[in-house]
């Protein structure tokens, strides 16, 4: 079986290209990981090599022991993923303690997984638990308008959620639980991983102040669509704020309640 012909690889590569096309992945910005299904592992395991060393994850993810993830490489450009998959992405296996990983495919020539691996894995662990295994994709991108808003809006979940919901009618249907906000933190370590995973117990989207979007979903379409919807809404808010600091009219709390009824979603009262 050719690894590169597998649907899960093709979907992952397409998402990298689509994210680059949106302008969310300057240089090596952003990272993507996918928790593989048993059938994905089965379809490519003949291509695995177990020669490389185990390395510490720098956090503990015991609930992910023995799982395999497709991941982007650290310092690798999303632009280049479709041009040379084996150099820019790879498959890692988690050990039986949930504290180490090893590369079993790809990331050739000494490449390593994304520096945000601790954040990705801690959030995969949380999402695997709270969605009963449904969520498999974690995506981080440097979405321009979301980043811009983190300089002018208070860094509060309820403010970001409400403002983003108001900018496009279907936002509350796409992210009914709202969005969480992580204050500025050093990227790539355990601290930002822990702070983000606390929020992701409740939300599918965390906004990293002055940095970007971090989000989770069941598959590539849903996860990319979620980031796209949040960023589109942020773009409208940036345009609106550029025209005027006040709204002449908007979607009201009662409008949201009507929307929730019509679309059969539950919107937390704290955001209404
Ligand atoms: P990596 O190249 O290590 O994935 O880092 C990019 C990034 O966006 C860090 O937040
Ligand atoms: Zn980043």
Tab-separated table of N, CA, C and O and ligand atoms in Angstrom, residues 24-26 28-31 114-116 140-142 147 187-188 192 208 210-214, ligand 2:
chain	number	residue	atom	x	y	z
A	24	UNK	N	-2.628	31.793	6.448
A	24	UNK	CA	-2.509	31.573	7.897
A	24	UNK	C	-1.208	30.870	8.273
A	24	UNK	O	-1.012	30.520	9.439
A	25	UNK	N	-0.342	30.617	7.304
A	25	UNK	CA	0.865	29.827	7.591
A	25	UNK	C	2.107	30.438	6.954
A	25	UNK	O	2.761	29.822	6.108
A	26	UNK	N	2.400	31.689	7.342
A	26	UNK	CA	3.652	32.290	6.894
A	26	UNK	C	4.816	31.436	7.405
A	26	UNK	O	4.768	30.861	8.485
A	28	UNK	N	7.071	28.903	8.834
A	28	UNK	CA	6.709	27.608	9.449
A	28	UNK	C	5.520	27.744	10.397
A	28	UNK	O	5.268	26.846	11.204
A	29	UNK	N	4.805	28.875	10.310
A	29	UNK	CA	3.701	29.117	11.252
A	29	UNK	C	2.626	28.046	11.183
A	29	UNK	O	2.249	27.608	10.100
A	30	UNK	N	2.152	27.638	12.344
A	30	UNK	CA	1.045	26.696	12.455
A	30	UNK	C	1.498	25.248	12.496
A	30	UNK	O	2.656	24.917	12.180
A	31	UNK	N	0.587	24.382	12.921
A	31	UNK	CA	0.868	22.942	12.992
A	31	UNK	C	-0.445	22.173	13.003
A	31	UNK	O	-1.483	22.716	13.366
A	114	UNK	N	6.311	18.908	15.364
A	114	UNK	CA	6.052	20.294	15.757
A	114	UNK	C	6.427	20.577	17.214
A	114	UNK	O	6.207	19.732	18.091
A	115	UNK	N	6.936	21.767	17.454
A	115	UNK	CA	7.274	22.180	18.825
A	115	UNK	C	6.025	22.275	19.701
A	115	UNK	O	6.123	22.319	20.926
A	116	UNK	N	4.856	22.331	19.055
A	116	UNK	CA	3.604	22.385	19.839
A	116	UNK	C	3.073	20.985	20.134
A	116	UNK	O	1.911	20.836	20.527
A	140	UNK	N	-3.547	24.276	14.586
A	140	UNK	CA	-3.116	25.601	15.052
A	140	UNK	C	-2.708	26.423	13.841
A	140	UNK	O	-1.898	25.967	13.023
A	141	UNK	N	-3.287	27.643	13.707
A	141	UNK	CA	-2.916	28.508	12.581
A	141	UNK	C	-2.776	29.952	13.046
A	141	UNK	O	-3.310	30.326	14.095
A	142	UNK	N	-2.049	30.723	12.265
A	142	UNK	CA	-1.812	32.134	12.588
A	142	UNK	C	-2.809	32.987	11.799
A	142	UNK	O	-2.434	33.686	10.852
A	147	UNK	N	-5.794	37.308	15.362
A	147	UNK	CA	-4.624	37.853	16.069
A	147	UNK	C	-4.800	39.357	16.280
A	147	UNK	O	-4.588	39.875	17.383
A	187	UNK	N	5.301	30.108	23.296
A	187	UNK	CA	4.806	28.957	22.534
A	187	UNK	C	5.646	27.701	22.794
A	187	UNK	O	6.799	27.794	23.213
A	188	UNK	N	5.024	26.556	22.566
A	188	UNK	CA	5.790	25.322	22.455
A	188	UNK	C	6.153	24.592	23.735
A	188	UNK	O	6.966	23.694	23.710
A	192	UNK	N	1.730	26.370	28.062
A	192	UNK	CA	0.653	26.738	27.122
A	192	UNK	C	-0.222	25.508	26.833
A	192	UNK	O	-1.434	25.628	26.622
A	208	UNK	N	-5.177	32.010	21.063
A	208	UNK	CA	-3.911	32.320	21.734
A	208	UNK	C	-3.598	33.788	21.470
A	208	UNK	O	-3.380	34.184	20.317
A	210	UNK	N	-2.265	37.249	20.610
A	210	UNK	CA	-1.143	37.729	19.791
A	210	UNK	C	-0.423	36.578	19.069
A	210	UNK	O	0.748	36.687	18.723
A	211	UNK	N	-1.135	35.480	18.860
A	211	UNK	CA	-0.489	34.308	18.264
A	211	UNK	C	-1.380	33.592	17.234
A	211	UNK	O	-0.963	33.389	16.113
A	212	UNK	N	-2.604	33.189	17.601
A	212	UNK	CA	-3.417	32.509	16.599
A	212	UNK	C	-4.568	31.699	17.176
A	212	UNK	O	-4.982	31.892	18.319
A	213	UNK	N	-5.047	30.772	16.332
A	213	UNK	CA	-6.177	29.910	16.701
A	213	UNK	C	-5.644	28.515	17.011
A	213	UNK	O	-4.713	28.034	16.355
A	214	UNK	N	-6.254	27.861	17.992
A	214	UNK	CA	-5.967	26.462	18.309
A	214	UNK	C	-7.340	25.791	18.356
A	214	UNK	O	-8.204	26.238	19.126
B	2	LIG	ZN1	2.114	29.324	16.251
